Short mmCIF file of C-alpha atoms in Angstrom, two decimals:
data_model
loop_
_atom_site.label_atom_id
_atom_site.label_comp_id
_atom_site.label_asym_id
_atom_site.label_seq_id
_atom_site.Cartn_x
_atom_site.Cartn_y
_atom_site.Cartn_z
CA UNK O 30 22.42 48.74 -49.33
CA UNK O 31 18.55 49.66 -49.64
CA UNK O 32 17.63 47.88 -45.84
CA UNK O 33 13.70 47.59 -44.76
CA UNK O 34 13.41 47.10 -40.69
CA UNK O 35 10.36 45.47 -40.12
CA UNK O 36 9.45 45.60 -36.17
CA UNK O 37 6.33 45.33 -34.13
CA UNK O 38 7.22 48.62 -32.14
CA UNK O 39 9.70 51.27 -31.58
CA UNK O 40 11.10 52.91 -28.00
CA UNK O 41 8.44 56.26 -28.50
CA UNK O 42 5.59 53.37 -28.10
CA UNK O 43 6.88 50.31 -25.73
CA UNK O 44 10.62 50.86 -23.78
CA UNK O 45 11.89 47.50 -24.36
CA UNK O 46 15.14 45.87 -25.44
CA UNK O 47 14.07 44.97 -28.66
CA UNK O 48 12.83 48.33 -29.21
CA UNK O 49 15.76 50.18 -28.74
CA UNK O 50 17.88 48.05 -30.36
CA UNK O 51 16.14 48.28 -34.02
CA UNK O 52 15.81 51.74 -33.43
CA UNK O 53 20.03 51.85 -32.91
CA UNK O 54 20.81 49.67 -35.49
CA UNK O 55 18.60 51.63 -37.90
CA UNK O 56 20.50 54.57 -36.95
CA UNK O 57 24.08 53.61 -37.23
CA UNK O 58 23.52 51.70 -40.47
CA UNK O 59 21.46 54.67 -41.99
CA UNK O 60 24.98 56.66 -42.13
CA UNK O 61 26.34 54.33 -44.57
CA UNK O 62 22.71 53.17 -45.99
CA UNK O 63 19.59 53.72 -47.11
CA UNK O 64 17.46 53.06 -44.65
CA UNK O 65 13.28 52.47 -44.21
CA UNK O 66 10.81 51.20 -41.04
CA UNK O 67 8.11 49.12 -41.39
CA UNK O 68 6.28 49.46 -37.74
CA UNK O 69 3.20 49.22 -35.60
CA UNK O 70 4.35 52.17 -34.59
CA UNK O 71 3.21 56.52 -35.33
CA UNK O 72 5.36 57.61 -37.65
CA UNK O 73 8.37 60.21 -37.42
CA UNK O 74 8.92 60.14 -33.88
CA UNK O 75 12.48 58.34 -34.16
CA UNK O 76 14.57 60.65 -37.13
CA UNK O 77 13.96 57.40 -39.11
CA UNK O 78 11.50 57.07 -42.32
CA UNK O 79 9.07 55.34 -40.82
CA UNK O 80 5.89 53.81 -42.47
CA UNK O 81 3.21 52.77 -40.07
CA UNK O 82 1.47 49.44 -40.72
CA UNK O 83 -2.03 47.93 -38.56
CA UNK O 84 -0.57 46.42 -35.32
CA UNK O 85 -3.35 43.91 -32.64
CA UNK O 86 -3.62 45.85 -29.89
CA UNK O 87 -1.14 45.56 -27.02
CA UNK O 88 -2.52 42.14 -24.95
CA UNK O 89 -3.20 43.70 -21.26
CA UNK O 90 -1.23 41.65 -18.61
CA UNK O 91 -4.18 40.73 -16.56
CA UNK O 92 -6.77 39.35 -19.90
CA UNK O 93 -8.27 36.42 -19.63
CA UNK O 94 -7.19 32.83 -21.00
CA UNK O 95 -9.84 32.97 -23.37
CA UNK O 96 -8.76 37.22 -24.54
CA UNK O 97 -5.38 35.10 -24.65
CA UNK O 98 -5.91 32.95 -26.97
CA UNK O 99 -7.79 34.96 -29.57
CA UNK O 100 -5.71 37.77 -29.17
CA UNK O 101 -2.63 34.94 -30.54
CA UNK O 102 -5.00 33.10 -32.51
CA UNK O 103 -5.73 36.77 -34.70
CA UNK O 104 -1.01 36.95 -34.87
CA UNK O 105 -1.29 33.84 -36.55
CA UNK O 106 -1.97 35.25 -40.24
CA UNK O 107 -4.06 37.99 -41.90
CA UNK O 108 -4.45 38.46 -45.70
CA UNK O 109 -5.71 42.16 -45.20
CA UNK O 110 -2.66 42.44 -43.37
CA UNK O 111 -0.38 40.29 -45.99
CA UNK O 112 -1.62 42.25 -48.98
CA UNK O 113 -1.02 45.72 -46.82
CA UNK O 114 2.74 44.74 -46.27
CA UNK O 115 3.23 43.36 -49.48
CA UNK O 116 2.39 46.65 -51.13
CA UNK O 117 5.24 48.30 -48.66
CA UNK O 118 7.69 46.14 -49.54
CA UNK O 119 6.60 47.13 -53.19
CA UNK O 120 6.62 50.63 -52.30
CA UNK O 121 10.49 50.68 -50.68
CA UNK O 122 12.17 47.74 -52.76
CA UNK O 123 14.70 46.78 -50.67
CA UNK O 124 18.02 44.75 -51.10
CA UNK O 125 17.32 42.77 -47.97
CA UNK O 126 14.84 43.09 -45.35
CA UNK O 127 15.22 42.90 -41.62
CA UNK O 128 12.81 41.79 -39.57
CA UNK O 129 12.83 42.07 -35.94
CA UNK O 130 10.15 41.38 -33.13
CA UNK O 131 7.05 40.75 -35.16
CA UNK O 132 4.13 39.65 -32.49
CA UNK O 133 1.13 41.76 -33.35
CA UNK O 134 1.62 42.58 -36.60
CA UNK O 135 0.97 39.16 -37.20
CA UNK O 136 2.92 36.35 -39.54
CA UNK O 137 1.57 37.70 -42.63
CA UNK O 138 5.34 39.91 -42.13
CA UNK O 139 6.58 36.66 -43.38
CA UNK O 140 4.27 35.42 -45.85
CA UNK O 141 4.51 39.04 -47.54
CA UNK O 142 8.30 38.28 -47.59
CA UNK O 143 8.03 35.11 -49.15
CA UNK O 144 5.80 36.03 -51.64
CA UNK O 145 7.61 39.00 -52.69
CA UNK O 146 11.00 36.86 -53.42
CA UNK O 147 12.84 39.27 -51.31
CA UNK O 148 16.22 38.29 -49.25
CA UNK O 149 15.31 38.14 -46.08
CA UNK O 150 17.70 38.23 -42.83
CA UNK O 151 15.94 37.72 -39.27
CA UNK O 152 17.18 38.46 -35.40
CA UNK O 153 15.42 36.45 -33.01
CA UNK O 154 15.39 38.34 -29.96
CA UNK O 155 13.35 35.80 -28.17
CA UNK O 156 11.33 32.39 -28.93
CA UNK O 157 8.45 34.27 -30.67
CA UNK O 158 8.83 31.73 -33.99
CA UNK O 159 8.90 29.07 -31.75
CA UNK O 160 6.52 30.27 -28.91
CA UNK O 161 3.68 32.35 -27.96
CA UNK O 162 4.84 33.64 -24.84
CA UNK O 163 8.10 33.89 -26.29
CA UNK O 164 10.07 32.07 -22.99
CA UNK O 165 8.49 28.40 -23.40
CA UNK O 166 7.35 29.14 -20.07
CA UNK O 167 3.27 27.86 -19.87
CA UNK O 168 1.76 28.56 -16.07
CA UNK O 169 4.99 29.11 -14.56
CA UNK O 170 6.00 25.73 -15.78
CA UNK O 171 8.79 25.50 -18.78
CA UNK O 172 7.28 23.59 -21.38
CA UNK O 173 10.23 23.09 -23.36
CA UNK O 174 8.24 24.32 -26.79
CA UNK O 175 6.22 20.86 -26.45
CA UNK O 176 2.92 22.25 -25.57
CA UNK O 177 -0.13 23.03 -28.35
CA UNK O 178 0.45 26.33 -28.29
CA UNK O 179 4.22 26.19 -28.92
CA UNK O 180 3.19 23.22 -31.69
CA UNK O 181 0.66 25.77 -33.23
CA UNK O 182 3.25 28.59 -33.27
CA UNK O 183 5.82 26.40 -34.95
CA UNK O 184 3.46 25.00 -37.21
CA UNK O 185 2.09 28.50 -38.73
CA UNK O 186 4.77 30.94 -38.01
CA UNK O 187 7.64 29.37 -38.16
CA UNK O 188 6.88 27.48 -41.27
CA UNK O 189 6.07 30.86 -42.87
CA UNK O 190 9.71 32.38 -42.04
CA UNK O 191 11.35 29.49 -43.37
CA UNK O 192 9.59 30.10 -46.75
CA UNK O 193 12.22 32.84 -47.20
CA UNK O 194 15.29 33.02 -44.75
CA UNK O 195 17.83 33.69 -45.94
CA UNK O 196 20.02 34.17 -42.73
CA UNK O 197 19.10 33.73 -38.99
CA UNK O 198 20.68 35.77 -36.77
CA UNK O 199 20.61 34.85 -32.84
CA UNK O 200 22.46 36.14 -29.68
CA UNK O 201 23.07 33.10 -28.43
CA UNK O 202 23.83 29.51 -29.06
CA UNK O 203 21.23 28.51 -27.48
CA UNK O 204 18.82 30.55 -29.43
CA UNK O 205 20.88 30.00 -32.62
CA UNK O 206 20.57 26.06 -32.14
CA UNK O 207 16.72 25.86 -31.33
CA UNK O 208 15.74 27.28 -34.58
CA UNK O 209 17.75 25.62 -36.05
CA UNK O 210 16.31 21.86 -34.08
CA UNK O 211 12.51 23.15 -34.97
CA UNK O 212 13.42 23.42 -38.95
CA UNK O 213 13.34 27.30 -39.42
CA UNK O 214 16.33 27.79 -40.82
CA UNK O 215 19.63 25.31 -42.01
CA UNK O 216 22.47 24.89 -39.82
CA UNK O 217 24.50 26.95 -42.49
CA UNK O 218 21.93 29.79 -42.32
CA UNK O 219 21.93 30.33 -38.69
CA UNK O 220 24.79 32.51 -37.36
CA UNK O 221 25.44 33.98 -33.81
CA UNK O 222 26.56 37.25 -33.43
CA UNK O 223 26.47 38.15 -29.66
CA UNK O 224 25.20 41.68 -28.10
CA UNK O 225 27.01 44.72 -28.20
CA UNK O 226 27.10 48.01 -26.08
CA UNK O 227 28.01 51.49 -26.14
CA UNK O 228 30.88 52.45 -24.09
CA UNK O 229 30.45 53.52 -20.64
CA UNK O 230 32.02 53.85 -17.39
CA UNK O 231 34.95 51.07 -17.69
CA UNK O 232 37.49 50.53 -14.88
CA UNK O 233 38.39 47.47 -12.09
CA UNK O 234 35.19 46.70 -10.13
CA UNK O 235 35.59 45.44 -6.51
CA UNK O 236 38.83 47.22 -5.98
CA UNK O 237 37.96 49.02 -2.20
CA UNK O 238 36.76 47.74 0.70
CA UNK O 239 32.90 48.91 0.98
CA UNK O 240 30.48 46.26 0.94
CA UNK O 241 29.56 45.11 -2.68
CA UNK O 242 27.34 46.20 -4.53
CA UNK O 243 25.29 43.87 -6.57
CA UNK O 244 23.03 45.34 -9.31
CA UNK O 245 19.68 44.36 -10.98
CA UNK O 246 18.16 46.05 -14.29
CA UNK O 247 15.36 44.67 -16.61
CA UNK O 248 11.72 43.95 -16.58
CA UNK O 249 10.68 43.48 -13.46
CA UNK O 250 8.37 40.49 -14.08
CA UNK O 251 7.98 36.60 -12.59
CA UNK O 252 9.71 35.48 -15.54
CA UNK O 253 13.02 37.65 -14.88
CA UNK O 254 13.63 35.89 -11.13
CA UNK O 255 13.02 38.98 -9.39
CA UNK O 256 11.07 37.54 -6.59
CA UNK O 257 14.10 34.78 -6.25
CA UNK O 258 16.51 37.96 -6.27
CA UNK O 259 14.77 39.30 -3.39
CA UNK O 260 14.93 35.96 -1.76
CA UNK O 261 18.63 35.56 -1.89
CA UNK O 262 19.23 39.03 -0.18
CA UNK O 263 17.07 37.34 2.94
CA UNK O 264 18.55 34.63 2.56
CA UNK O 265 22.57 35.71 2.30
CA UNK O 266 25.15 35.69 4.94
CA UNK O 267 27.16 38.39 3.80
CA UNK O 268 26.30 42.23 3.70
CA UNK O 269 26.39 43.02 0.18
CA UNK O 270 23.34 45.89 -1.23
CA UNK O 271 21.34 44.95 -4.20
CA UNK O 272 20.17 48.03 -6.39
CA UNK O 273 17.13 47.36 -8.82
CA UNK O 274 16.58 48.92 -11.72
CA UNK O 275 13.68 48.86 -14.23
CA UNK O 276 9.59 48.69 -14.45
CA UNK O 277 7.05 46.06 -14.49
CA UNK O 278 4.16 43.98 -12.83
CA UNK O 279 6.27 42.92 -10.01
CA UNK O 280 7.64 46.75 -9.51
CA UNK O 281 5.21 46.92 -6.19
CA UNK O 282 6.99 44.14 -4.14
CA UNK O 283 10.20 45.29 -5.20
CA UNK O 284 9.12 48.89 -3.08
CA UNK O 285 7.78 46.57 -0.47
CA UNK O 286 11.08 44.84 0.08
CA UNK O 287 13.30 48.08 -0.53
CA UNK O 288 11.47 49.48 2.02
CA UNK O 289 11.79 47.05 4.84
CA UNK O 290 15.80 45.58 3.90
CA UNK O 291 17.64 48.86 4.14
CA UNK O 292 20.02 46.48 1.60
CA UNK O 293 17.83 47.01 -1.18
CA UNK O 294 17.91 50.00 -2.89
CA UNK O 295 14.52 50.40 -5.80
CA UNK O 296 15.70 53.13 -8.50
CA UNK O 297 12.75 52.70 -10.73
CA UNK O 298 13.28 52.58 -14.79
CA UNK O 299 16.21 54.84 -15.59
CA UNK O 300 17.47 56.21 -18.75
CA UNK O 301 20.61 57.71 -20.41
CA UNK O 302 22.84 59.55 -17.94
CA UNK O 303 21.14 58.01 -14.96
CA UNK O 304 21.48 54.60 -16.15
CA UNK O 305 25.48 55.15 -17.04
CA UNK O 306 25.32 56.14 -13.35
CA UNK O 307 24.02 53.09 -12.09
CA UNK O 308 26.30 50.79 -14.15
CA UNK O 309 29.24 53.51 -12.58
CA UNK O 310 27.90 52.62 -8.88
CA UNK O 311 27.74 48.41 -9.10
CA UNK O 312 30.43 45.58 -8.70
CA UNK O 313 28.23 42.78 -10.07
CA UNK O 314 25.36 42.42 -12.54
CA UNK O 315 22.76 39.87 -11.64
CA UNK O 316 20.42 37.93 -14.08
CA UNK O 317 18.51 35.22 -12.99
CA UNK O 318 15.92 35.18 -15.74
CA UNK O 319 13.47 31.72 -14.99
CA UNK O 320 12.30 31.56 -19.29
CA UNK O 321 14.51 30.37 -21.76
CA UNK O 322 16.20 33.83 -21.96
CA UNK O 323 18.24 34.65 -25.36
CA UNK O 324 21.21 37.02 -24.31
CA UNK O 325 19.70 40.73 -23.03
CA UNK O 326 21.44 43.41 -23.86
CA UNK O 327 22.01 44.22 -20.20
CA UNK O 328 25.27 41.92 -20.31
CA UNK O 329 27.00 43.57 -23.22
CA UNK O 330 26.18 46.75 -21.23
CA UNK O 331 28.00 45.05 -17.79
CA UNK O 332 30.81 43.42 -19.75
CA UNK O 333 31.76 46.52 -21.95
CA UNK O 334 32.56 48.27 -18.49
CA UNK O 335 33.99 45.55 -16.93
CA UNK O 336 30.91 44.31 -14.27
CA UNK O 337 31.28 40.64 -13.84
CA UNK O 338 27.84 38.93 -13.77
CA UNK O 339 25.86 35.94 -12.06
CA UNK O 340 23.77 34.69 -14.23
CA UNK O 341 21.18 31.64 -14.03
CA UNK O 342 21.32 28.46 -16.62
CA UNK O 343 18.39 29.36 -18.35
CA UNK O 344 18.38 29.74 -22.45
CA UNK O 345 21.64 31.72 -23.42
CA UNK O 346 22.41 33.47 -20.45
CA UNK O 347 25.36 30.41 -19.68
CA UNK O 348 27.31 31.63 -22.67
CA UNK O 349 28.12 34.69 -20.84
CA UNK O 350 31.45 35.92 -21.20
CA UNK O 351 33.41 34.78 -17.40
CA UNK O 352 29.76 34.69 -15.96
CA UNK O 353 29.08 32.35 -12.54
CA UNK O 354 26.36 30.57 -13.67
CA UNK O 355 23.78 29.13 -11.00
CA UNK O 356 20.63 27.10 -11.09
CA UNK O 357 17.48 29.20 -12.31
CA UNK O 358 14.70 29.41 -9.80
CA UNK O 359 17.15 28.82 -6.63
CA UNK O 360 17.25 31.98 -4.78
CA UNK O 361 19.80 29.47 -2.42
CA UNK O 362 22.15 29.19 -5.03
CA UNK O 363 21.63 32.75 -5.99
CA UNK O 364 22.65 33.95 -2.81
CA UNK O 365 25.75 31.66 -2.23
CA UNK O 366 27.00 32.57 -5.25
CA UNK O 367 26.86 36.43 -4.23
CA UNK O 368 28.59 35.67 -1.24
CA UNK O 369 31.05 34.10 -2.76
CA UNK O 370 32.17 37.05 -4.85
CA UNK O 371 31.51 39.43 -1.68
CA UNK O 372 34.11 37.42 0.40
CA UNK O 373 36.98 36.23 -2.61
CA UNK O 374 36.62 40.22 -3.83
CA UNK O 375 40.52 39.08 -5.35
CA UNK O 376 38.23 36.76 -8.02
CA UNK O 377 35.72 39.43 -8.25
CA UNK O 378 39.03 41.68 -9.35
CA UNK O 379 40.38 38.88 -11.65
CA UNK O 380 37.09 38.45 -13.91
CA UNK O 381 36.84 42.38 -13.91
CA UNK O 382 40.25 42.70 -15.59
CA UNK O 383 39.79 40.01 -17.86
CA UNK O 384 36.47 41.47 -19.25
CA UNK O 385 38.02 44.43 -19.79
CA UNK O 386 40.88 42.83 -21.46
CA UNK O 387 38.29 41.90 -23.80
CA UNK O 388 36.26 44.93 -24.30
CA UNK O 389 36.82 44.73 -28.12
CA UNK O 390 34.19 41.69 -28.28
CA UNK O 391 31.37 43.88 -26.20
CA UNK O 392 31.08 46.83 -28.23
CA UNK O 393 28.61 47.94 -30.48
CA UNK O 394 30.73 48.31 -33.21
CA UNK O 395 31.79 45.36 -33.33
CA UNK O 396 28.08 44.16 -33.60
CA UNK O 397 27.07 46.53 -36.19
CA UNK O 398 29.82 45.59 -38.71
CA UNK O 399 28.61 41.59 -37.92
CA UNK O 400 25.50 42.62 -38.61
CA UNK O 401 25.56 44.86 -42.01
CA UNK O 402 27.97 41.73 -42.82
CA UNK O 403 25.41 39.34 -42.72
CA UNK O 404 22.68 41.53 -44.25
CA UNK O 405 25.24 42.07 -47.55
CA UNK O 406 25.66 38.17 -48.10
CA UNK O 407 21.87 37.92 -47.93
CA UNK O 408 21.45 40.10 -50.98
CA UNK O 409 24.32 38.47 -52.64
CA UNK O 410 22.68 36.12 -55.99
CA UNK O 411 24.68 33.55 -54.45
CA UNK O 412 22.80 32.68 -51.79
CA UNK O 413 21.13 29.35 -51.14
CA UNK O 414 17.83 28.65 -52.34
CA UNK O 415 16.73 26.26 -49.83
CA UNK O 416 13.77 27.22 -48.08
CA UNK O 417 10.72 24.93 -49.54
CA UNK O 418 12.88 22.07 -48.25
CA UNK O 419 13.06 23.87 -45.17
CA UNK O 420 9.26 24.50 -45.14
CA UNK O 421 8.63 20.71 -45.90
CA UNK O 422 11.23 19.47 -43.05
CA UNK O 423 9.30 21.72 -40.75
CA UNK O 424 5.88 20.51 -41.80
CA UNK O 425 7.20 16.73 -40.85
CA UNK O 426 8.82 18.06 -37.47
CA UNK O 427 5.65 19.25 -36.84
CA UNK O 428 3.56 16.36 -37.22
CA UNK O 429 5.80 13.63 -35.80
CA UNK O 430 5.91 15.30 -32.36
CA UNK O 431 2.07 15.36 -32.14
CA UNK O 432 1.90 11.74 -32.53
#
C-alpha cells in the first residue's frame, strides 16, 4: 500500500503521545509499505519522507480568551491551506490516507480529502473533531461537548471529516461511540483497536515486601489529576512512594511537594532507557486524568509488563484491562484505592499475573497488524459510499441541539 500520514506535528517538534505514535507507526509500516508525511513539521528529521505543510502557530498556555478564540477560529478552515494540501495529496497519490492529530493545520486536511475522492482512514487520539480543547473540559468544568465551542467544532470540523471517512479508528469505546453519537462516522465505520506497546521489563509486580511503589507518567497538567495525585499521598494511611514522571505547567508544584513528602519522588520527563527503568522500578501505574481521556499509551506500556493500574472513570480510561477504577477528581478515593492494593499485595499479585497472561493483547504488534488491516479495507472498491448522508445527519444533529 501507497499510505499518506497526515499529522499536525512529529516528536523532533512537540514530545507528545500522539507524536510518537505516528512517527512509530510510520516506521513499522514503511518496511512492508510505501510510506509519505504530510506535517507541520521541518522536514527529514525522523528517517521518514516528510513534506512540510503551513501549521498556526503553537497557542501559548497562558494567551488570552480572546488570542483563544481566534487562534481556533483561524483551525476552523483555510482555502490557501485546502488548495496547498490538495496539491500534496496530488503530488503522493496515495491508496489511503491517514490522518492523525490535525489541530493547527486546520480542517481544510479534511476538506482536501474530500475533495480529492481519496479513502480516507482516521485515529482519534482525543476529542479534537468533537472539541476545541480536545477533553470537553470548558473552565475546569466538563461540558459534555454541549457548549458553543464544542457545537462550532462539530458543526465545521466534524462535518468536514465525515465528507470522506471511510473508517474511524478509536482506542476506546468510549471514544469509538462518541463519534459515532455526534454523526462523524456510521456505527459500521467506527472500529476500536486498543493501544499497543513495545516490550519491556515484564515479570510479577508486588512480589517482596518493600513498601509499594506507585508510579505516575504523562503531562503534568490540571487536566491529568496531578494535583488530586498529590492529594491522595497526604491524604493516605499507608506508606506507599509515588514516583512522577513527565513535563508540564504543573511540573513546579510537583518539585514543591517532592521536596517536602520524602514519599514523592519527581524524575522529570524521561526517555528510552531511563523510562524502561522507571516502568522496571513501579508496582502500580496511576491515571487519574479529570477530561474525557481516550486510552494513553501509558497503559499499554504498564500492561505489556505486567503493572496493574488505578485508573479514574473519565472517557476510556474504565475499559482498562483489570484496572481499579475510581471516581475522577476524588483524591479520597484515589488514595483508598492505593491503600488497598498496598495492604491486599496477594490481589496486587493476582492482576499482575493475569496481565501478563495476556500480554499478547498489549503489544505493538498486535496493533500494527489491526491497523494496516483497517487501512487495506479502506482502499478496497468495496467500501461504503455513505458519507453525504453522514454529512446531512450531522448537519441536523447540529441544529436540533441548539434549539
Amino acid at each position: 500500500m501507497r499510505i499518506l500520514f497526515v499529522t499536525q506535528t512529529l516528536p523532533h517538534d512537540e514530545a507528545g503521545g500522539s507524536q510518537t505514535y505516528v512517527a512509530e507507526l510510520a516506521t513499522t509500516l514503511a518496511a512492508a509499505h510505501e510510506i509519505g508525511v504530510l506535517s507541520g513539521s521541518r522536514a527529514g528529521a525522523t528517517g521518514l519522507p516528510i513534506r512540510t505543510v503551513r501549521r498556526l502557530a503553537p497557542l501559548a498556555a497562558e494567551a488570552s480568551t480572546l488570542d483563544k478564540m481566534w487562534w481556533h477560529a483561524r483551525d476552523q478552515w483555510s482555502l490557501r491551506q485546502h488548495q496547498l494540501i490538495r496539491g500534496e495529496l496530488r503530488r503522493f497519490a496515495p491508496d489511503v490516507v491517514h490522518t492523525h492529530q490535525c489541530q493547527g493545520l486546520t480542517s481544510a486536511v479534511f476538506s482536501a480529502i474530500a475533495a480529492s475522492g481519496l479513502p480516507h482512514v482516521h485515529t482519534a487520539h482525543d476529542l479534537n473533531v468533537l472539541c476545541v480543547n480536545t477533553r470537553m473540559i470548558r473552565h475546569g468544568t466538563r461540558c459534555a461537548g454541549r457548549c458553543g465551542p464544542c457545537l462550532l467544532q462539530r458543526g465545521i470540523r466534524g462535518s468536514l471529516v465525515a465528507q470522506r471517512l471511510d473508517f474511524l479508528i478509536a482506542p476506546s469505546d468510549r471514544v469509538r461511540r462518541l463519534h459515532v453519537s455526534a454523526g462523524v462516522v456510521s456505527e459500521d465505520r467506527a472500529v476500536t483497536i486498543r493501544q499497543g506497546a513495545k516490550p519491556g521489563a515484564s515479570y510479577l509486580r508486588g512480589s517482596d515486601d518493600r513498601p509499594l511503589r506507585a508510579g505516575f507518567i504523562g503531562a503534568l497538567a490540571a487536566h491529568k489529576g496531578v494535583r488530586q495525585l498529590l492529594a491522595a499521598v497526604g491524604s493516605s494511611r499507608r506508606s506507599w512512594t509515588l514516583d512522577v514522571v513527565g513535563s508540564g505547567p504543573l511540573a513546579a508544584d510537583v518539585a514543591v511537594a517532592a521536596r517536602n513528602n520524602d514519599r514523592i519522588t519527581f524524575h522529570g520527563a524521561l526517555f528510552d532507557a531511563d523510562k524502561d527503568s522507571f516502568y522496571a522500578g513501579v508496582d502500580l501505574l496511576v491515571v487519574p486524568s479529570e477530561g474525557e481521556e481516550n486510552a494513553p499509551l501509558v497503559v499499554a506500556e504498564a500492561s505489556v509488563r505486567g503493572i496493574p493500574t488505578v485508573v479514574s472513570d473519565r472517557g476510556g480510561l474504565a475499559e482498562t484491562a483489570l484496572a481499579t477504577v475510581v471516581r475522577g477528581g476524588d483524591p479520597q478515593a484515589l488514595a483508598e484505592a492505593i491503600d488497598d492494593l498496598d495492604r491486599d499485595r496477594e490481589r496486587l499479585r493476582m492482576l499482575s499475573g493475569l496481565l501478563l497472561e495476556r500480554v499478547d493483547e498489549f503489544t505493538w504488534r498486535r496493533h500494527v497488524d489491526e491497523v494496516a488491516s483497517v487501512l487495506d479495507r479502506a482502499r478496497s472498491p468495496t467500501r461504503a459510499a455513505s458519507q453525504p448522508l453522514l454529512a446531512a445527519r450531522r448537519a441536523i444533529q447540529v441544529l436540533s441541539r441548539r434549539r
